[in-house]
Coordinates of C-alpha atoms and ligand atoms in Angstrom, one line a residue:
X1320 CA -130.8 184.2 -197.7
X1321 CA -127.4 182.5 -196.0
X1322 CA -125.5 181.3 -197.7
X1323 CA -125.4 177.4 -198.1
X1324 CA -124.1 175.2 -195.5
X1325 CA -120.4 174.2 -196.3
X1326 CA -120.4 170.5 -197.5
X1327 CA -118.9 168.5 -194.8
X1328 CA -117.5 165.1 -196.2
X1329 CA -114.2 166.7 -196.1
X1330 CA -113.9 166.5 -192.6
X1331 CA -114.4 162.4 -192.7
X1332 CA -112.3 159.7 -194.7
X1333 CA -114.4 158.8 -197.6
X1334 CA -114.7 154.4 -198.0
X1335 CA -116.9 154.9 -200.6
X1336 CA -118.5 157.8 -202.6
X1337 CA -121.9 155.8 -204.0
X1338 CA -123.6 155.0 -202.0
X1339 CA -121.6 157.3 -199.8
X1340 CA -120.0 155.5 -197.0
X1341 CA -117.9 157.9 -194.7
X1342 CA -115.7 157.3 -191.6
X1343 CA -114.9 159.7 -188.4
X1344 CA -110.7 160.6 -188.0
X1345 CA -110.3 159.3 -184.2
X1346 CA -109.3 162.7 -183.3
X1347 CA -113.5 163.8 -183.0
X1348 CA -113.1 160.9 -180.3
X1349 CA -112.5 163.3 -177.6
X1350 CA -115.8 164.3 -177.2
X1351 CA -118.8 162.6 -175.3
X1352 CA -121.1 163.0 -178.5
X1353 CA -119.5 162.1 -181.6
X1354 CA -120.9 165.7 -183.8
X1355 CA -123.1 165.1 -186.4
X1356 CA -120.5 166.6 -189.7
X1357 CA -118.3 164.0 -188.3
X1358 CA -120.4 161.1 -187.8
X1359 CA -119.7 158.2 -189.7
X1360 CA -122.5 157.0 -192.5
X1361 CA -123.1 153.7 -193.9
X1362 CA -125.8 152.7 -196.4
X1363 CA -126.2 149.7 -199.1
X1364 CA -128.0 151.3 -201.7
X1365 CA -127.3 155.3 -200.3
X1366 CA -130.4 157.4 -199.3
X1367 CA -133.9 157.1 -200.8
X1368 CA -135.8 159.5 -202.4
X1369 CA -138.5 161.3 -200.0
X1370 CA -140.8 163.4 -201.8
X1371 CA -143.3 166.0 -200.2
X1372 CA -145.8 164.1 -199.3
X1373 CA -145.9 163.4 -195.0
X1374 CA -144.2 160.6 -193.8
X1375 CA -146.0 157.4 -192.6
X1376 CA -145.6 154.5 -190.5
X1377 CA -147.1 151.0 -191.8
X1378 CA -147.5 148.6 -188.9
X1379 CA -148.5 145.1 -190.3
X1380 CA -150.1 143.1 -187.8
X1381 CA -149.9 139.2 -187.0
X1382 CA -153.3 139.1 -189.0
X1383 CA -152.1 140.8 -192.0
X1384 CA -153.8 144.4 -191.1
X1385 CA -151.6 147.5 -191.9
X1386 CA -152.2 150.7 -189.4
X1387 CA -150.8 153.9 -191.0
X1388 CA -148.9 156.0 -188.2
X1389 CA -148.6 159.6 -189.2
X1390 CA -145.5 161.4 -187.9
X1391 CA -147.4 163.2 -185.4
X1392 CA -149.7 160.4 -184.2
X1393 CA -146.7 158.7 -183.4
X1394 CA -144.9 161.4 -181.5
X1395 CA -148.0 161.4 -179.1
X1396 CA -146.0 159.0 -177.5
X1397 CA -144.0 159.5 -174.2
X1398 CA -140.5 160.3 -175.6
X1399 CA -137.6 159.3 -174.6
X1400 CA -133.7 160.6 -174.8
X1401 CA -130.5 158.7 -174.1
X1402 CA -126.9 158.5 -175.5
X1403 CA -125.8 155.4 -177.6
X1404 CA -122.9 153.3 -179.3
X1405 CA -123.8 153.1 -183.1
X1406 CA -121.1 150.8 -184.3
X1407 CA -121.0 148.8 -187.7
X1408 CA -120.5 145.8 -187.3
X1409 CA -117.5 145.9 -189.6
X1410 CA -115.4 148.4 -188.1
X1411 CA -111.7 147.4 -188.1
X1412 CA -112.4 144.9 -190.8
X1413 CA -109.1 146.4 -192.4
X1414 CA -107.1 144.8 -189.5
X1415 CA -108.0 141.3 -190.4
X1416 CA -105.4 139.2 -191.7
X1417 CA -105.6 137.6 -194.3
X1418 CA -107.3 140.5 -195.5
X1419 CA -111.0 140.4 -195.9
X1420 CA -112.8 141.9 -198.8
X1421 CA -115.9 144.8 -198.5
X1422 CA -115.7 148.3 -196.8
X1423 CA -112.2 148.6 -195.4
X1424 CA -112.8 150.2 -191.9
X1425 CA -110.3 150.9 -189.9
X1426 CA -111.5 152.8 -186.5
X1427 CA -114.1 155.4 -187.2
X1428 CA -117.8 153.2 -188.2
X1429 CA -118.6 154.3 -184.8
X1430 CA -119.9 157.3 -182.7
X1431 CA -121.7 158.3 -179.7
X1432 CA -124.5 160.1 -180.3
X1433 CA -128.7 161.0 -178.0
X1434 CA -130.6 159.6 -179.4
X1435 CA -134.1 160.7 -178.9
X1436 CA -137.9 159.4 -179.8
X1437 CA -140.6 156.5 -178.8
X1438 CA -140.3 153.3 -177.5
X1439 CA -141.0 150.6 -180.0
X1440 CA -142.3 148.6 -177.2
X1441 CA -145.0 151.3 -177.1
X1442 CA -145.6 151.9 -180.9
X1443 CA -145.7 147.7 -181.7
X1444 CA -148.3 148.0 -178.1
X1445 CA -151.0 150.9 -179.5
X1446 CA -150.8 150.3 -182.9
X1447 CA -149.2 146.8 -183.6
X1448 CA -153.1 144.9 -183.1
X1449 CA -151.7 142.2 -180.7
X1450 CA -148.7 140.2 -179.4
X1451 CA -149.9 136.8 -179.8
X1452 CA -147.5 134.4 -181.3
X1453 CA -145.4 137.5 -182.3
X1454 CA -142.3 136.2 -182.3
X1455 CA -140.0 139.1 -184.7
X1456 CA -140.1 142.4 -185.5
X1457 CA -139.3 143.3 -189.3
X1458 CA -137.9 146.5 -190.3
X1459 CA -138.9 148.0 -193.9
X1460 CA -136.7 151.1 -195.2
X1461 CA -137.6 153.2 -197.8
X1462 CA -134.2 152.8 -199.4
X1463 CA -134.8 150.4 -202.5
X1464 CA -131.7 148.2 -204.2
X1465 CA -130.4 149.2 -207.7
X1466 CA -131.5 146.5 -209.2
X1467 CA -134.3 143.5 -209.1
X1468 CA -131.3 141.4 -208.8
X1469 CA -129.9 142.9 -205.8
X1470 CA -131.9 142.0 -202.7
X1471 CA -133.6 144.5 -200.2
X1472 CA -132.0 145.4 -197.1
X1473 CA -134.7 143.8 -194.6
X1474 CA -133.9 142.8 -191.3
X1475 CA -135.5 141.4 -188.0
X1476 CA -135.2 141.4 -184.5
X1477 CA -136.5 138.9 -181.9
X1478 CA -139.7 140.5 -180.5
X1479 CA -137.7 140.6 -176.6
X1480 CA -134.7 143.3 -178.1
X1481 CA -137.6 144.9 -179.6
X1482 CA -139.7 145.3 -176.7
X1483 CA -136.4 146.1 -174.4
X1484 CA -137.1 149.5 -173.2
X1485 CA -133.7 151.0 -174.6
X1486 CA -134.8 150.2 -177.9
X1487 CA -136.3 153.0 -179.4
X1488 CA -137.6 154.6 -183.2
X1489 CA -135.6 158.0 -182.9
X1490 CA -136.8 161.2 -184.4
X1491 CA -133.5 163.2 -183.3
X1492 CA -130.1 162.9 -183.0
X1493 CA -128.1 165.1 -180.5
X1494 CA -130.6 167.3 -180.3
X1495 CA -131.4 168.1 -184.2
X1496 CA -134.1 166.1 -186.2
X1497 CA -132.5 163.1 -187.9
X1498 CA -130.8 164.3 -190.2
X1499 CA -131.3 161.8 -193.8
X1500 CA -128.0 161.0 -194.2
X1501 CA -128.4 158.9 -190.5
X1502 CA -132.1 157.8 -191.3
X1503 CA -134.7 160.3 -191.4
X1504 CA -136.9 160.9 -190.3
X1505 CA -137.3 157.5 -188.3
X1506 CA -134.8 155.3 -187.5
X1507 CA -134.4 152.1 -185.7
X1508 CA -132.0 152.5 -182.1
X1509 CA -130.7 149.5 -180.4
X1510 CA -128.2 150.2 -177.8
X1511 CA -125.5 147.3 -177.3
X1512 CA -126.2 145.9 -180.7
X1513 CA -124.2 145.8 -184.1
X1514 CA -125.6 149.1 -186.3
X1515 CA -126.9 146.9 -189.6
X1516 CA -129.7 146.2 -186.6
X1517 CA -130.8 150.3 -186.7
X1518 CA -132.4 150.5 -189.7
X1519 CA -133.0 153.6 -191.5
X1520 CA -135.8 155.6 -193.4
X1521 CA -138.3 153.0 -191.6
X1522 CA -141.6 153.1 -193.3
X1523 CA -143.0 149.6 -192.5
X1524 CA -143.2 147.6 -189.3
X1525 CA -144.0 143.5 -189.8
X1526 CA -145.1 141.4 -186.8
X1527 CA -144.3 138.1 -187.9
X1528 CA -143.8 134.1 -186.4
X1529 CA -140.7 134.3 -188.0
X1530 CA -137.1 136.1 -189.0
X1531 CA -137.3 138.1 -192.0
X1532 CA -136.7 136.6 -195.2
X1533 CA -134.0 137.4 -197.5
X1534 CA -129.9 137.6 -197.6
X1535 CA -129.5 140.6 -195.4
X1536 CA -130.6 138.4 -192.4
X1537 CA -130.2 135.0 -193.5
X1538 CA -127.1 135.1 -194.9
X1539 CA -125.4 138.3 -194.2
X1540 CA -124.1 139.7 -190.6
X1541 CA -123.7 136.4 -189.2
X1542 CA -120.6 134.6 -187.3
X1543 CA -119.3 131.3 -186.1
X1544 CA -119.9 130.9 -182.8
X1545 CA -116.5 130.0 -182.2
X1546 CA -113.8 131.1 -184.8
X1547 CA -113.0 129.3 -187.7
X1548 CA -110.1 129.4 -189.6
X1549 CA -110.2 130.3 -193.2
X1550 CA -110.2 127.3 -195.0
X1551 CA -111.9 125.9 -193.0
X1552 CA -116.2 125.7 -194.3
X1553 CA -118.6 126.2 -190.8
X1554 CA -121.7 123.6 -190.9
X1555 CA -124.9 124.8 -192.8
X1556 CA -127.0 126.2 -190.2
X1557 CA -124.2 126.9 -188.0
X1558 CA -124.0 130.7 -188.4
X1559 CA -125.5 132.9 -185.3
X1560 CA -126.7 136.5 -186.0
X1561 CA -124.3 139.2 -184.7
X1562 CA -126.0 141.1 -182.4
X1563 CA -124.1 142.4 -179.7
X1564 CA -120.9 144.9 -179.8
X1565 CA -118.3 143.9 -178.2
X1566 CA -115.5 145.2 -175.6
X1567 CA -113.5 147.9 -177.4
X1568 CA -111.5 151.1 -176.7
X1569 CA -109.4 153.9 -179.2
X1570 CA -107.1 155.8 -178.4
X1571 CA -108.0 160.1 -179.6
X1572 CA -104.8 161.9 -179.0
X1573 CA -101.5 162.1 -179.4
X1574 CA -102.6 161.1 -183.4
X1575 CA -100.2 158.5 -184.8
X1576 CA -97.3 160.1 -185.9
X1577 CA -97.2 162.9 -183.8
X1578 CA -93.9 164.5 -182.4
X1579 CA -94.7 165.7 -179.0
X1580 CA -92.4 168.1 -176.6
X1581 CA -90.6 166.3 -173.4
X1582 CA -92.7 166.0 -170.6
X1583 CA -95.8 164.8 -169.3
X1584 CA -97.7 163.6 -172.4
X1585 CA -101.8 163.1 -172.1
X1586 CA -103.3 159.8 -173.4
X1587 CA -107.3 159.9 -174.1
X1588 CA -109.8 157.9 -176.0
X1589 CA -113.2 156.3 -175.6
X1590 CA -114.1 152.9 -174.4
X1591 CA -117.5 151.0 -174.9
X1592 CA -118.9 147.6 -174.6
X1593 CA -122.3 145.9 -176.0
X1594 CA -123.6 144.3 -172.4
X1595 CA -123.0 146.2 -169.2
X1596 CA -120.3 148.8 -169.0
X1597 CA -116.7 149.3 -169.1
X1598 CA -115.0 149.0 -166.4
X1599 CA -111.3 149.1 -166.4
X1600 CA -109.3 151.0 -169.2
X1601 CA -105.5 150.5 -169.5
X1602 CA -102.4 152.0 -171.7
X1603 CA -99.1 150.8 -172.6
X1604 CA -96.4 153.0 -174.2
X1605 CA -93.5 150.8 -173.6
X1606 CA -93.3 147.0 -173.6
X1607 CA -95.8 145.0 -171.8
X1608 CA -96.3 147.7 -168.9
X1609 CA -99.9 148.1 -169.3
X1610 CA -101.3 151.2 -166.5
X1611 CA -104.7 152.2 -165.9
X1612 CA -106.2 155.1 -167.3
X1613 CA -108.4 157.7 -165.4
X1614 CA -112.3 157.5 -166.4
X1615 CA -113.6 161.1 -167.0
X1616 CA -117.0 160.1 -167.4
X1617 CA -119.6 157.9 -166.0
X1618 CA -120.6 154.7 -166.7
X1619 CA -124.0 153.7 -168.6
X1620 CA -125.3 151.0 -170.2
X1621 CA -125.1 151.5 -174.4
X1622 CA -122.8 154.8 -174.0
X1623 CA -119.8 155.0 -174.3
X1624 CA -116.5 156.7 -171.6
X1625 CA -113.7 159.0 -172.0
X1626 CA -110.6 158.1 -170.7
X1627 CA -107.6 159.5 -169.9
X1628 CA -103.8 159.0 -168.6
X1629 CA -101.0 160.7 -168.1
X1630 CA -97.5 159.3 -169.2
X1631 CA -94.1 160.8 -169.2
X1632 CA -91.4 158.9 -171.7
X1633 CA -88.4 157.7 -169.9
X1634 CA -85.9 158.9 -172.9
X1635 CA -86.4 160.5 -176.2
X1636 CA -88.5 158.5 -179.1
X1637 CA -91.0 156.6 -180.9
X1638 CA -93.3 155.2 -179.0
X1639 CA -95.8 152.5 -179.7
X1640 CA -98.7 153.9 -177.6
X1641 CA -101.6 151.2 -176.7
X1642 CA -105.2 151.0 -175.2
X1643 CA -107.7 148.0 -173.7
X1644 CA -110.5 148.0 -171.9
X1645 CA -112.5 145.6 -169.9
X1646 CA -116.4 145.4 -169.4
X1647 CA -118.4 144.4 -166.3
X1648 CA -118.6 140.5 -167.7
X1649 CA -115.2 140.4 -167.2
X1650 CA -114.5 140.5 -170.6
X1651 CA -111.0 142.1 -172.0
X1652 CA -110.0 143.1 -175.5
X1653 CA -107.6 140.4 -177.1
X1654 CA -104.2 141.7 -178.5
X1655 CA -106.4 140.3 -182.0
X1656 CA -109.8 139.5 -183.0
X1657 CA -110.0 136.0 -184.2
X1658 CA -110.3 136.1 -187.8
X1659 CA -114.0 135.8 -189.3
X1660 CA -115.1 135.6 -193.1
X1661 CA -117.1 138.9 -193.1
X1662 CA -114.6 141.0 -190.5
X1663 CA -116.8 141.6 -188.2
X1664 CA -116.4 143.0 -184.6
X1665 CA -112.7 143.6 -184.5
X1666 CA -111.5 144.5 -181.3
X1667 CA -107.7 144.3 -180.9
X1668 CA -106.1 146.4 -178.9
X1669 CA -105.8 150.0 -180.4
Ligands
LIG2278 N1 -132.5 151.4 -194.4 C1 -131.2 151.1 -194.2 N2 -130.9 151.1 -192.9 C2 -129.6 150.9 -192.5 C3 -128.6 150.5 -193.5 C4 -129.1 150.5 -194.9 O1 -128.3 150.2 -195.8 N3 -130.4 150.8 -195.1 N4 -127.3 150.2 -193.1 C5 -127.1 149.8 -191.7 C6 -125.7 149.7 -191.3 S1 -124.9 148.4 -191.9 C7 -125.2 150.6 -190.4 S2 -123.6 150.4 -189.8 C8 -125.9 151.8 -189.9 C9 -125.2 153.1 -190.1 O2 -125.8 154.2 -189.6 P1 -125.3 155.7 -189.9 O3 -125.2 155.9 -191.4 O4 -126.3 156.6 -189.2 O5 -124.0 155.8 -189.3 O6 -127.2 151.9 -190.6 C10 -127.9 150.7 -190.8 N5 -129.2 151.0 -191.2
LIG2279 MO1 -122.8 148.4 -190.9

């Protein structure tokens, strides 16, 4: 027999150890696909239990009827591989000031990773028993909370995002089967949305007139629609779901604190956005005099692009080194991310 695989939580900064919440060191952001044993994980109540027995699918019609989908039935679908931005939608919280309670994220609660599987725009069509007045899409995990008191982590989308061809149930991840730690074997994929939206260990499907019930979607991940400060109370009702990411970049290499020869020095990093694609990328090591970077690859909706620039230092140093990006709405990163309650969607400058 091999030997067992090395455990590989060493290789990612550890936010929390139960449920086990891990973030990816910005230097694995030099690659195209963020690797699996370095792919961040977030969960609220850590991964369930799964037992032998084969996994199914419930989808709950309008009318009330649940359709079991086995595994297999459900992979007779046409499938369907693309790369994707999984972000939480509180990465960077720890960059809010004043500080903001909950996971302290700095860079690393995302990753790009192909994602591969079925449309859930085909699933909700064979086995979902009719559209009419369908107006959400509820997503059941298997993972359960602690305790009766704690609520279940149930969310919803609006039956258009869930119909959007890019929005898939995925099977695999880069290639391997999902691995349990990032949802399998089914998980929800939503490119260009916030990642509390790609729910995990799916075992239940609701088509329903309404939202889903419960604080994970009627309180939780939701934002001003334009910033508040912090004593200041936003209206009841006011709150808009977060859904879509927004324009980011990080810097991979030189690592902060580096000491580097004289020379030419090589600046990389990623760059991503929720709607469109990026479409300008700019650094600045000294002062104000922001240069563009060099794309090295392509641009596609939901994915993210490596980056690259070339800079030589005028004099011996300590250099401040520093990233933005722009997206094709014309949207640029803000030096800072006006402050929210929850810290969500930070995207200051790196
Ligand atoms: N069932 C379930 N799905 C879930 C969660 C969860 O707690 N339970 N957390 C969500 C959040 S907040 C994020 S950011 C992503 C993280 O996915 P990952 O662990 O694969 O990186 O999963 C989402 N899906
Ligand atoms: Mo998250």
């Amino acid at each position: 027999e091999p030997p067992p695989p090395a455990p590989d939580a060493t290789v990612r900064i550890v936010r929390n150890s139960r449920p086990i919440d891990l973030e990816t060191p910005v230097q694995y952001f030099d690659q195209f696909l963020t690797p699996i044993p370095a792919f961040f994980v977030r969960s609220h109540f850590g991964e369930p239990a799964m037992g032998l027995a084969p996994w199914t699918l419930g989808v709950e019609s309008r009318e009330g009827t649940i359709r079991r989908v086995g595994l297999s039935e459900l992979l007779e679908l046409e499938r369907f591989e693309f790369p994707a931005v999984l972000q939480c939608a509180g990465n960077g919280r720890a960059w809010f000031r004043p500080r903001i309670p909950g996971l302290g994220w700095e860079k690393g609660a995302v990753g790009n990773a192909s994602w591969s599987g079925v449309r859930l725009a085909d699933v909700l069509s064979r086995f979902g028993g009719g559209l009419d007045g369908v107006q959400h899409v509820h997503f059941h995990g298997l993972d359960h909370p602690p305790s009766p008191k704690t609520p279940a982590y149930l969310r919803s989308v609006p039956i258009d995002r869930a119909l959007d061809p890019s929005s898939l149930l995925a099977t695999h991840m880069n290639g391997q089967p999902l691995p349990v730690l990032h949802g399998g074997p089914l998980r929800v994929v939503l490119p260009g949305w916030t990642g509390n939206h790609w729910i995990k260990w799916v075992r239940k499907l609701v088509l329903s007139s309404v939202e889903a019930p419960g604080f994970y979607q009627q309180t939780g991940y939701r934002m001003p629609k334009s910033p508040l400060t912090p004593d200041q109370t936003p209206p009841p009702g006011s709150l808009q779901p977060v859904t879509w990411l927004n324009v980011k970049s990080l810097i991979a290499r030189p690592l902060r604190g580096s000491r580097l020869p004289r020379g030419p020095i090589t600046i990389q990093g990623v760059a991503w956005t929720g709607q469109g694609v990026v479409d300008r990328i700019e650094v600045a090591a000294e002062g104000d005099d922001w240069r563009p970077a060099q794309w090295v690859s392509e641009p596609r909706a939901g994915a993210w692009r490596l980056w690259r620039a070339t800079w030589t230092p005028s004099r011996p140093g300590e250099y401040a080194l520093r990233c933005r990006a722009s997206d094709s709405s014309g949207q640029t990163q803000p030096e800072t991310t006006p402050w929210n309650k929850s810290g969500y969607l930070w995207n200051g400058w790196d």
